[in-house]
Amino acid sequence: MNPTQRSAPRVVIALGGNAMTGPDGSAAPTAQRDAIREAAGHIAEVAAAGVEVVLTHGNGPQVGNLLVKNELAAQVVPPVPLDWCVAQTQATIAFTLTDELDAALAARGLSQRTAGLVTRTLVDADDPHFREPSKPVGRFLPKDEAERFIALGQTWEDRGEKGWRRVVASPEPKSVVDAPAIHALAASGFVVVCAGGGGIPVADDGRDGPGLRGVEAVIDKDLTAAILARDLDADTLVIATDVPNVMVDFGTPAARPLGRVTAAELREHAAAGQFARGSMGPKVDAVLRFIDRGGKRAVITSLEHIADAVSGDDAGTVLTA
Amino acid sequence: MNPTQRSAPRVVIALGGNAMTGPDGSAAPTAQRDAIREAAGHIAEVAAAGVEVVLTHGNGPQVGNLLVKNELAAQVVPPVPLDWCVAQTQATIAFTLTDELDAALAARGLSQRTAGLVTRTLVDADDPHFREPSKPVGRFLPKDEAERFIALGQTWEDRGEKGWRRVVASPEPKSVVDAPAIHALAASGFVVVCAGGGGIPVADDGRDGPGLRGVEAVIDKDLTAAILARDLDADTLVIATDVPNVMVDFGTPAARPLGRVTAAELREHAAAGQFARGSMGPKVDAVLRFIDRGGKRAVITSLEHIADAVSGDDAGTVLTA
């Protein structure tokens, strides 16, 4: 993975949920396809500029739906663990993305095509997050129904008026196990869709002999994107979200978008509590981690601006080393 | 995909259901993993002989389970189409296979690793099978419950005592859309798991603009294996099943295994009705098609014999051009 062997710059783009679900957050198949078709056009523009594109994406609503199916069919067919659900969402989203991206690339006269890889992300079997599950997944249920699952070993939390919700471990991604395969595909000229939902969490816990095996957890997709960009020696990491820039003093008269920033400035804003924990926080964390680990350039912006954000410094919130 | 560029011979191996489900046909996660672990050892032996290995596999019981989940959760979360179910099984099986194969390769001191690709197979939107669905999928239901799904546009058939069962189209595979990505991975030294369940059926039906889109169907995995072996210019196609050889006059005192055979001999046995339509028939059809389309060598044998079958002509039923 020597960058000097590459003729083209390489970018890792992390797509947010808005690129894959309907305006109402619906993960119904037609809503997903329509959203993905829209996103594909913007991504094809990046490829058209001669850039190697590696795409990753979230999967929250999709995993939630699969957990409900598991639950409602449990008396008839065996439920599958959470890591299997993550795998399932990788395939449906990758398959839709490859179809739509291939069409968008062809529409621009490009010969490049797309490949979707089933991707595993290494986590530490001793990660403290396994002892303190905190990531909410799936639907809200009344207390008495939640207790049925608690009896099976799951962790559920009282979320007030909406009811109870399952929480699962969200361990730190250590490396993307399949990064060498992603590199091989990107270097062969493919737009690569990979590490969906942060990757299928695997660990070497020794339970079934030596080797990596799936573990029940979900990984933050933006943190995995930072690891992926590092493992692939990407020139730029782009976190695509639903706003063109990171905002500070949001909701006050002093609200302003961040353009070019230094790591020190961004860290200061983060320390001041400027970024919400469940939304912009992990994205800011991801770009900082990438730069801290040797990355040169990271951008947070909206889908509409990703092509401009890759080619120049005038779009999005741009962090450089 | 010029074979003269390859230093190693290339083999496409199609794994049957017995390599991925429990002895009772169970597709419960633990049963699947145990079966796959067993299969991985045999496949690693093929790789250990210095052969490029491309693996494909069936998914019948797994797709059946997903259809039941769709059905039982339909009031709460949106059901997904059959092509999405195929994609989902590709990811869960590929992920388990890559974990177990990586462990089996490492245990043999090999540096090679495994990659799982989400794979689309092209079918013709006008394939006559779309007008006459014939492939049974999912569970049996009483007539009155089946009628609910018939009203939604599905085709169900009366299967006698067991009840009614859904039948879907099983169109002919024309080509493996992602063959160039599979080739890139194999040429880069990866064991490649791909085209699971015959591949996700896609067609250019013009409905949503130019490009390929998923269609509701399932493709015979052995027929796709033959197309895949051709598209990848494989030296050998291996159809792995639960018997060491194709048998003729099965169940009679004259029963005997077939060793080396010619296409003419095999075709003669097929014409005489020697091979059951739902089991050995499609496998024999697949090896004949591969040879007819320029393939040099195809073998039908059990998992335990695949390494011997790839390295020599003394194991399995061997068809050469």
XYZ file of C-alpha atoms in Angstrom:
642
model
C 0.000 0.000 0.000
C 2.789 2.355 -0.921
C 1.206 5.613 -2.059
C 4.052 6.185 -4.494
C 2.736 3.241 -6.501
C -0.525 5.089 -7.066
C -1.070 7.357 -10.011
C -4.353 8.807 -8.719
C -5.203 10.418 -5.388
C -7.356 8.231 -3.150
C -10.336 9.391 -1.117
C -12.391 7.560 1.493
C -15.982 8.858 1.647
C -18.259 7.964 4.562
C -21.934 8.314 3.664
C -24.385 9.234 6.379
C -27.834 7.805 6.878
C -29.427 10.562 4.786
C -27.694 9.126 1.710
C -29.471 5.807 2.182
C -32.901 6.419 3.672
C -35.965 8.442 2.779
C -36.516 12.031 3.973
C -38.497 10.599 6.910
C -35.674 8.202 7.800
C -37.544 5.288 6.210
C -35.446 2.262 5.304
C -38.129 0.826 3.016
C -36.443 -0.613 -0.085
C -37.810 1.997 -2.521
C -36.865 4.891 -0.211
C -33.347 3.475 0.140
C -32.952 3.089 -3.603
C -34.169 6.632 -4.353
C -31.786 8.135 -1.787
C -28.880 6.031 -3.054
C -29.567 7.025 -6.662
C -29.274 10.680 -5.665
C -26.034 10.030 -3.752
C -24.553 8.019 -6.636
C -24.574 11.054 -8.913
C -22.475 13.068 -6.465
C -20.034 10.210 -5.915
C -19.657 9.615 -9.655
C -18.587 13.273 -9.966
C -15.691 12.568 -7.597
C -14.628 9.530 -9.659
C -14.964 11.606 -12.855
C -12.226 13.901 -11.523
C -9.774 10.978 -11.686
C -9.811 10.150 -7.992
C -9.784 6.600 -6.535
C -12.985 6.396 -4.491
C -13.532 4.088 -1.517
C -17.020 4.394 -0.040
C -18.277 3.408 3.349
C -21.700 3.998 4.879
C -23.924 3.780 7.940
C -26.682 1.234 8.535
C -28.617 2.233 11.669
C -32.228 2.080 10.424
C -31.478 -1.047 8.372
C -30.032 -2.954 11.347
C -32.991 -1.822 13.427
C -35.391 -3.392 10.928
C -33.486 -6.686 10.913
C -33.552 -6.898 14.706
C -37.329 -6.501 14.641
C -37.611 -9.309 12.072
C -35.414 -11.553 14.204
C -37.614 -10.856 17.193
C -40.992 -11.338 15.515
C -39.982 -14.556 13.722
C -38.026 -16.112 16.585
C -40.622 -18.814 17.211
C -40.402 -20.041 13.609
C -36.842 -19.463 12.342
C -33.602 -19.084 14.313
C -32.643 -15.462 15.109
C -29.177 -14.444 13.934
C -26.649 -12.471 16.002
C -26.050 -8.745 15.617
C -22.846 -9.221 13.595
C -24.864 -11.207 11.037
C -27.378 -8.351 10.850
C -24.545 -5.911 10.135
C -23.339 -8.240 7.365
C -26.841 -8.378 5.892
C -27.078 -4.587 5.699
C -23.645 -4.393 4.050
C -24.881 -6.569 1.195
C -28.226 -4.868 0.538
C -26.727 -1.376 0.659
C -23.600 -2.337 -1.321
C -25.674 -4.064 -3.971
C -27.928 -1.028 -4.401
C -24.917 1.327 -4.396
C -23.046 -0.744 -6.987
C -26.102 -0.805 -9.296
C -26.688 2.932 -9.019
C -23.020 3.925 -9.148
C -22.390 1.758 -12.193
C -25.319 3.495 -13.897
C -24.057 6.948 -12.827
C -20.498 6.189 -13.979
C -21.721 4.867 -17.333
C -23.934 7.949 -17.771
C -20.756 10.063 -17.502
C -18.935 7.964 -20.090
C -16.585 6.471 -17.501
C -15.387 2.877 -17.917
C -14.792 2.476 -14.177
C -17.152 0.117 -12.299
C -18.068 -0.556 -8.681
C -17.365 -3.515 -6.378
C -19.006 -4.256 -3.007
C -16.918 -6.046 -0.409
C -18.137 -7.877 2.696
C -15.867 -6.236 5.269
C -14.738 -7.164 8.766
C -13.401 -4.709 11.322
C -11.151 -5.898 14.130
C -12.117 -5.000 17.680
C -10.477 -5.952 20.958
C -12.278 -8.822 22.732
C -11.411 -6.998 25.980
C -12.717 -3.607 24.833
C -14.338 -2.032 27.936
C -17.420 -1.121 25.849
C -18.416 -4.809 25.923
C -18.939 -4.449 29.664
C -20.942 -1.231 29.271
C -23.212 -1.445 26.231
C -24.378 2.077 25.323
C -25.374 2.204 21.658
C -29.189 2.110 21.199
C -30.460 -0.176 18.404
C -33.856 -1.345 17.158
C -37.289 -0.287 18.277
C -38.754 0.926 21.541
C -40.802 -1.614 23.495
C -42.907 -1.470 26.653
C -41.131 -2.588 29.824
C -42.771 -6.010 30.063
C -41.737 -6.929 26.509
C -38.206 -5.621 27.056
C -37.930 -7.826 30.121
C -38.400 -10.906 27.949
C -35.194 -9.999 26.084
C -33.337 -8.969 29.215
C -34.014 -12.514 30.468
C -32.224 -13.779 27.310
C -29.110 -11.802 28.238
C -29.680 -8.574 26.308
C -29.258 -5.105 27.839
C -32.249 -2.758 27.590
C -32.601 0.752 28.999
C -35.554 2.786 30.154
C -35.753 5.694 27.676
C -38.679 7.435 29.326
C -41.900 8.191 27.447
C -40.936 6.282 24.297
C -40.366 3.070 26.282
C -37.393 0.746 26.600
C -34.674 0.238 24.006
C -31.903 -2.282 23.533
C -28.348 -1.030 23.936
C -25.343 -2.873 22.530
C -21.588 -2.544 22.768
C -19.891 -0.124 20.392
C -16.212 -1.074 20.672
C -13.328 0.892 19.159
C -12.314 -0.171 15.651
C -8.650 -1.280 15.664
C -8.133 -2.054 11.968
C -10.100 -3.028 8.885
C -9.347 -6.728 8.399
C -10.168 -6.631 4.701
C -8.180 -3.466 3.913
C -5.741 -5.408 1.670
C -8.657 -6.623 -0.489
C -10.095 -3.086 -0.628
C -6.684 -1.798 -1.694
C -6.419 -4.483 -4.405
C -9.816 -3.509 -5.823
C -9.159 0.251 -5.682
C -5.753 -0.201 -7.270
C -7.399 -2.258 -10.038
C -9.663 0.691 -10.875
C -12.854 -0.140 -8.992
C -14.912 2.244 -6.917
C -15.120 0.136 -3.750
C -18.120 -0.015 -1.408
C -16.955 -1.496 1.888
C -16.968 -1.503 5.701
C -20.678 -0.717 5.766
C -22.096 -0.012 9.208
C -18.534 0.391 10.476
C -17.694 -3.149 9.379
C -18.690 -6.531 10.795
C -17.102 -6.592 14.254
C -14.696 -9.520 14.662
C -12.304 -10.400 17.460
C -9.879 -13.145 18.346
C -11.416 -14.310 21.584
C -10.038 -17.844 21.411
C -13.464 -19.394 21.987
C -13.582 -21.429 18.793
C -9.879 -21.930 18.236
C -7.420 -19.456 16.759
C -8.774 -16.892 14.315
C -11.237 -14.027 14.071
C -14.927 -14.574 14.704
C -17.927 -12.244 14.695
C -18.925 -10.594 17.969
C -22.251 -8.994 18.917
C -21.625 -5.276 18.608
C -21.917 -2.331 16.251
C -19.042 -0.036 15.363
C -19.325 3.705 14.750
C -19.062 4.077 10.981
C -17.225 7.416 11.130
C -14.542 6.018 13.437
C -14.126 3.037 11.111
C -13.873 5.454 8.167
C -10.923 7.143 9.898
C -9.207 3.764 10.423
C -9.998 2.711 6.862
C -8.548 5.946 5.442
C -5.393 5.358 7.480
C -5.134 1.648 6.516
C -5.568 2.581 2.824
C -3.210 5.560 3.048
C -5.941 7.794 1.618
C -5.122 11.367 0.641
C -8.459 12.699 1.870
C -11.152 11.466 4.243
C -14.617 12.888 3.546
C -17.409 12.540 6.087
C -20.583 13.232 4.118
C -23.502 14.458 6.196
C -26.625 16.566 5.739
C -25.045 19.987 6.297
C -22.423 21.737 4.144
C -20.252 22.729 7.131
C -19.688 22.000 10.783
C -21.372 24.812 12.740
C -20.270 26.444 15.977
C -22.537 28.349 18.350
C -25.388 26.587 16.557
C -28.816 27.938 17.478
C -27.449 31.284 18.743
C -27.091 34.639 16.956
C -23.333 33.939 16.779
C -23.846 30.713 14.778
C -21.224 30.343 12.030
C -19.933 27.630 9.711
C -16.362 26.372 10.034
C -14.288 26.462 6.816
C -10.577 25.655 7.028
C -9.632 24.705 10.566
C -6.628 23.372 12.421
C -6.772 20.324 14.667
C -6.135 22.575 17.665
C -9.113 24.822 16.801
C -11.418 21.883 16.203
C -10.342 20.206 19.419
C -11.005 23.429 21.320
C -14.554 23.648 19.931
C -15.106 19.983 20.816
C -13.849 20.535 24.368
C -16.257 23.475 24.665
C -19.143 21.081 23.952
C -19.969 22.550 20.541
C -20.744 19.189 18.917
C -23.664 16.930 19.811
C -22.626 13.517 21.087
C -24.852 11.440 18.832
C -24.436 13.424 15.597
C -21.570 15.839 14.828
C -19.419 14.673 17.750
C -18.297 11.323 16.251
C -17.678 12.991 12.868
C -15.386 15.599 14.395
C -13.736 12.830 16.419
C -13.185 10.811 13.224
C -11.494 13.600 11.245
C -9.283 14.454 14.226
C -8.237 10.822 14.623
C -7.367 10.528 10.938
C -5.125 13.617 11.108
C -3.611 12.485 14.418
C -2.673 9.157 12.849
C -0.813 10.671 9.910
C -3.674 11.658 7.591
C -3.126 14.785 5.536
C -6.610 16.146 4.905
C -10.164 15.520 6.124
C -13.441 17.200 5.214
C -16.929 17.235 6.707
C -19.574 18.400 4.230
C -22.851 17.547 2.525
C -23.236 15.158 -0.421
C -23.805 18.067 -2.817
C -20.348 19.448 -2.001
C -18.196 16.318 -1.891
C -16.769 16.710 -5.420
C -15.746 20.311 -4.664
C -14.437 19.295 -1.250
C -12.161 16.660 -2.788
C -10.784 18.954 -5.488
C -10.253 22.127 -3.442
C -10.405 23.801 -0.054
C -13.428 26.032 -0.679
C -16.223 23.631 0.275
C -17.032 22.084 3.619
C -15.158 22.134 6.895
C -11.582 21.288 5.956
C -9.012 19.995 8.420
C -5.421 19.708 7.233
C -2.380 18.308 9.008
C -8.424 -12.180 -17.935
C -5.816 -13.681 -20.192
C -4.878 -17.060 -18.691
C -1.316 -16.667 -19.941
C -0.907 -13.836 -17.407
C -1.570 -16.269 -14.560
C 1.177 -18.190 -12.883
C -1.172 -20.489 -10.921
C -4.049 -22.665 -12.135
C -7.472 -21.320 -11.191
C -10.373 -23.383 -9.872
C -13.983 -22.421 -9.268
C -15.561 -24.491 -6.472
C -19.334 -24.531 -5.950
C -20.282 -25.560 -2.410
C -23.550 -27.385 -1.866
C -25.977 -26.839 0.963
C -24.342 -29.568 3.044
C -21.237 -27.404 3.347
C -23.256 -24.675 5.035
C -26.023 -26.235 7.101
C -26.298 -28.764 9.903
C -26.764 -32.506 9.280
C -30.538 -31.949 9.593
C -30.448 -29.107 7.070
C -30.664 -26.505 9.836
C -29.579 -23.006 8.925
C -29.271 -21.916 12.555
C -26.142 -19.738 12.929
C -24.171 -22.259 15.016
C -25.008 -25.137 12.651
C -23.922 -23.029 9.685
C -20.648 -22.082 11.341
C -19.808 -25.661 12.299
C -20.469 -26.922 8.768
C -18.487 -24.062 7.232
C -15.535 -24.714 9.555
C -15.417 -28.307 8.330
C -15.605 -27.205 4.674
C -12.907 -24.551 5.182
C -10.308 -27.197 5.983
C -10.905 -28.976 2.684
C -10.841 -25.736 0.717
C -7.620 -24.605 2.410
C -6.018 -27.849 1.191
C -6.772 -26.822 -2.387
C -5.190 -23.393 -1.836
C -2.206 -25.058 -0.159
C -1.482 -26.829 -3.458
C -0.809 -23.433 -5.064
C -4.142 -23.108 -6.851
C -6.148 -19.868 -7.173
C -9.472 -20.645 -5.502
C -12.775 -18.925 -6.287
C -15.653 -20.192 -4.128
C -19.356 -19.962 -4.719
C -22.163 -21.499 -2.702
C -25.877 -22.188 -2.371
C -28.292 -20.416 -0.029
C -31.647 -22.230 -0.163
C -32.376 -22.741 3.557
C -30.995 -19.287 4.399
C -33.226 -17.508 1.873
C -36.167 -19.537 3.137
C -35.581 -18.234 6.670
C -35.381 -14.616 5.492
C -38.665 -14.924 3.605
C -40.348 -16.156 6.781
C -38.941 -13.182 8.708
C -40.199 -10.777 6.032
C -43.620 -12.341 6.271
C -43.939 -12.424 10.056
C -42.662 -8.856 10.535
C -44.486 -7.271 7.589
C -46.883 -5.325 9.819
C -44.008 -3.640 11.658
C -41.086 -3.218 9.226
C -41.100 -3.100 5.423
C -40.497 -6.487 3.736
C -37.579 -6.529 1.287
C -37.662 -8.121 -2.179
C -36.214 -11.538 -2.967
C -33.060 -10.100 -4.570
C -32.319 -8.319 -1.280
C -32.740 -11.608 0.583
C -30.211 -13.238 -1.760
C -27.804 -10.356 -1.042
C -28.289 -10.827 2.701
C -27.392 -14.524 2.513
C -24.298 -13.725 0.451
C -22.971 -11.532 3.242
C -23.656 -13.842 6.188
C -22.240 -16.892 4.427
C -19.265 -15.006 2.929
C -18.418 -13.468 6.290
C -18.472 -16.850 8.027
C -16.487 -18.451 5.183
C -13.851 -15.697 5.206
C -13.397 -16.015 8.990
C -13.081 -19.802 8.867
C -10.965 -19.919 5.712
C -8.566 -17.291 7.032
C -8.158 -19.409 10.173
C -7.669 -22.600 8.111
C -5.136 -20.916 5.795
C -3.196 -19.482 8.748
C -3.211 -22.910 10.447
C -1.423 -24.282 7.356
C 1.179 -21.521 7.422
C -0.204 -19.863 4.289
C -0.093 -16.066 3.972
C -3.043 -16.020 1.566
C -6.298 -14.520 2.879
C -9.953 -14.545 1.848
C -12.224 -11.827 0.439
C -16.044 -11.911 0.164
C -17.622 -10.035 -2.719
C -21.254 -8.937 -3.054
C -21.957 -10.338 -6.524
C -24.581 -9.628 -9.170
C -25.533 -12.040 -11.937
C -27.083 -10.735 -15.135
C -30.352 -12.284 -16.282
C -32.536 -11.407 -19.248
C -35.556 -9.281 -18.289
C -37.467 -11.257 -20.951
C -36.384 -14.678 -19.671
C -39.414 -16.963 -20.119
C -38.967 -18.279 -16.546
C -40.341 -14.942 -15.283
C -43.679 -15.887 -16.821
C -43.594 -19.403 -15.337
C -42.170 -19.320 -11.802
C -41.165 -22.859 -10.812
C -38.534 -22.742 -8.078
C -40.018 -23.458 -4.613
C -38.790 -21.184 -1.792
C -39.640 -20.668 1.859
C -41.986 -22.600 4.070
C -45.194 -24.544 3.466
C -48.418 -22.813 4.502
C -52.073 -23.834 4.623
C -54.133 -22.782 1.613
C -55.909 -19.874 3.309
C -52.627 -18.301 4.406
C -51.078 -18.822 0.966
C -54.036 -17.023 -0.575
C -53.123 -13.886 1.334
C -49.794 -13.776 -0.520
C -51.324 -14.755 -3.849
C -53.508 -11.665 -3.474
C -50.261 -9.632 -3.180
C -49.090 -10.950 -6.548
C -46.996 -13.946 -5.479
C -47.294 -17.388 -7.073
C -47.998 -20.310 -4.712
C -48.562 -23.958 -5.610
C -50.491 -26.741 -3.945
C -47.834 -29.257 -2.872
C -50.245 -31.827 -1.473
C -50.054 -33.030 2.111
C -47.369 -30.555 3.170
C -49.494 -27.594 2.078
C -48.846 -24.715 -0.292
C -45.456 -23.277 -1.193
C -44.297 -20.138 -2.962
C -42.633 -20.601 -6.341
C -40.406 -17.953 -7.903
C -38.708 -17.441 -11.244
C -35.333 -19.094 -11.739
C -33.990 -17.389 -14.870
C -30.865 -18.450 -16.774
C -27.656 -16.733 -15.673
C -26.135 -14.856 -18.645
C -22.939 -13.510 -17.061
C -21.496 -12.612 -13.683
C -21.550 -8.799 -13.608
C -18.807 -8.605 -10.998
C -16.458 -11.125 -12.675
C -13.814 -8.405 -13.325
C -13.680 -7.607 -9.582
C -13.469 -11.327 -8.747
C -10.623 -11.664 -11.234
C -8.803 -8.676 -9.716
C -9.024 -10.199 -6.228
C -7.988 -13.707 -7.334
C -5.090 -12.300 -9.348
C -4.014 -10.326 -6.247
C -3.750 -13.571 -4.268
C -7.072 -13.733 -2.446
C -9.293 -16.759 -2.084
C -12.548 -15.184 -3.289
C -16.013 -16.015 -1.945
C -18.566 -14.727 -4.449
C -21.788 -15.213 -6.422
C -23.479 -16.841 -3.434
C -26.917 -18.278 -4.095
C -26.192 -18.018 -7.826
C -25.642 -14.270 -7.501
C -28.077 -11.404 -6.966
C -30.250 -11.433 -10.089
C -30.076 -8.106 -11.955
C -31.481 -7.083 -15.319
C -31.672 -3.994 -17.486
C -35.407 -3.645 -17.708
C -35.379 0.102 -18.351
C -37.859 0.756 -15.554
C -35.679 3.114 -13.535
C -33.521 4.509 -16.308
C -30.515 2.856 -17.923
C -28.535 0.392 -15.833
C -28.903 -2.899 -13.996
C -31.351 -3.279 -11.132
C -32.286 -6.215 -8.904
C -35.165 -8.453 -9.977
C -37.222 -10.858 -7.854
C -35.821 -14.279 -8.707
C -33.312 -16.887 -7.609
C -30.649 -18.340 -9.865
C -29.423 -21.937 -9.786
C -26.019 -21.758 -8.100
C -24.508 -24.591 -10.152
C -25.478 -22.939 -13.436
C -23.976 -19.659 -12.208
C -20.830 -21.563 -11.206
C -20.471 -22.752 -14.815
C -20.854 -19.170 -16.111
C -18.459 -17.875 -13.452
C -15.836 -20.501 -14.355
C -16.149 -19.465 -17.996
C -16.044 -15.707 -17.240
C -12.932 -16.232 -15.086
C -11.307 -18.606 -17.575
C -10.925 -21.206 -14.807
C -8.900 -24.347 -15.447
C -11.248 -26.536 -13.436
C -14.835 -26.253 -12.235
C -15.602 -28.329 -9.133
C -19.183 -28.948 -8.048
C -18.911 -30.079 -4.423
C -21.805 -32.186 -3.187
C -22.445 -34.862 -0.580
C -21.380 -37.888 -2.635
C -17.895 -38.716 -3.971
C -19.151 -39.571 -7.469
C -22.129 -39.207 -9.763
C -23.954 -42.561 -9.711
C -25.780 -44.303 -12.529
C -28.444 -46.959 -12.089
C -28.715 -45.676 -8.531
C -30.871 -47.865 -6.275
C -30.499 -50.946 -8.502
C -28.030 -53.893 -8.304
C -26.234 -52.351 -11.324
C -25.520 -49.091 -9.445
C -22.015 -47.785 -10.180
C -20.051 -44.553 -9.729
C -18.878 -42.576 -12.735
C -15.152 -41.781 -12.845
C -13.713 -40.185 -15.975
C -16.456 -39.512 -18.488
C -16.865 -37.785 -21.821
C -19.521 -35.177 -22.476
C -21.231 -37.602 -24.870
C -21.446 -40.309 -22.197
C -22.725 -37.920 -19.559
C -25.303 -36.457 -21.915
C -26.492 -39.980 -22.752
C -26.994 -40.820 -19.068
C -28.845 -37.525 -18.577
C -31.101 -38.227 -21.559
C -31.864 -41.648 -20.060
C -33.191 -39.892 -16.943
C -30.375 -41.051 -14.669
C -30.144 -37.774 -12.732
C -32.835 -36.395 -10.431
C -34.169 -33.022 -11.546
C -33.801 -31.231 -8.236
C -30.425 -32.622 -7.152
C -27.846 -34.198 -9.480
C -29.549 -32.953 -12.663
C -28.487 -29.282 -12.396
C -24.950 -30.305 -11.377
C -24.538 -32.510 -14.447
C -26.081 -29.724 -16.538
C -23.565 -27.236 -15.091
C -20.449 -29.302 -15.851
C -21.704 -30.011 -19.378
C -22.344 -26.310 -20.003
C -18.877 -25.369 -18.797
C -17.240 -27.854 -21.164
C -19.565 -26.859 -24.022
C -18.521 -23.231 -23.578
C -14.814 -23.908 -23.828
C -13.999 -25.200 -20.327
C -11.281 -27.843 -20.122
C -12.142 -29.843 -17.021
C -15.035 -30.197 -14.572
C -15.481 -32.451 -11.543
C -18.415 -33.450 -9.368
C -17.344 -34.846 -6.004
C -17.684 -34.543 -2.233
C -15.919 -31.946 -0.067
C -13.506 -34.588 1.280
C -12.221 -35.235 -2.246
C -11.975 -31.744 -3.717
C -8.217 -31.351 -3.151
C -7.545 -34.704 -4.868
C -10.020 -33.866 -7.612
C -8.228 -30.595 -8.401
C -4.754 -32.153 -8.461
C -5.508 -35.371 -10.363
C -8.062 -37.457 -12.211
C -8.494 -40.208 -9.629
C -11.193 -38.646 -7.451
C -14.762 -37.783 -8.301
C -16.624 -37.808 -11.597
C -14.281 -36.058 -14.025
C -15.408 -34.551 -17.295
C -12.724 -33.301 -19.680
C -13.075 -31.514 -23.015
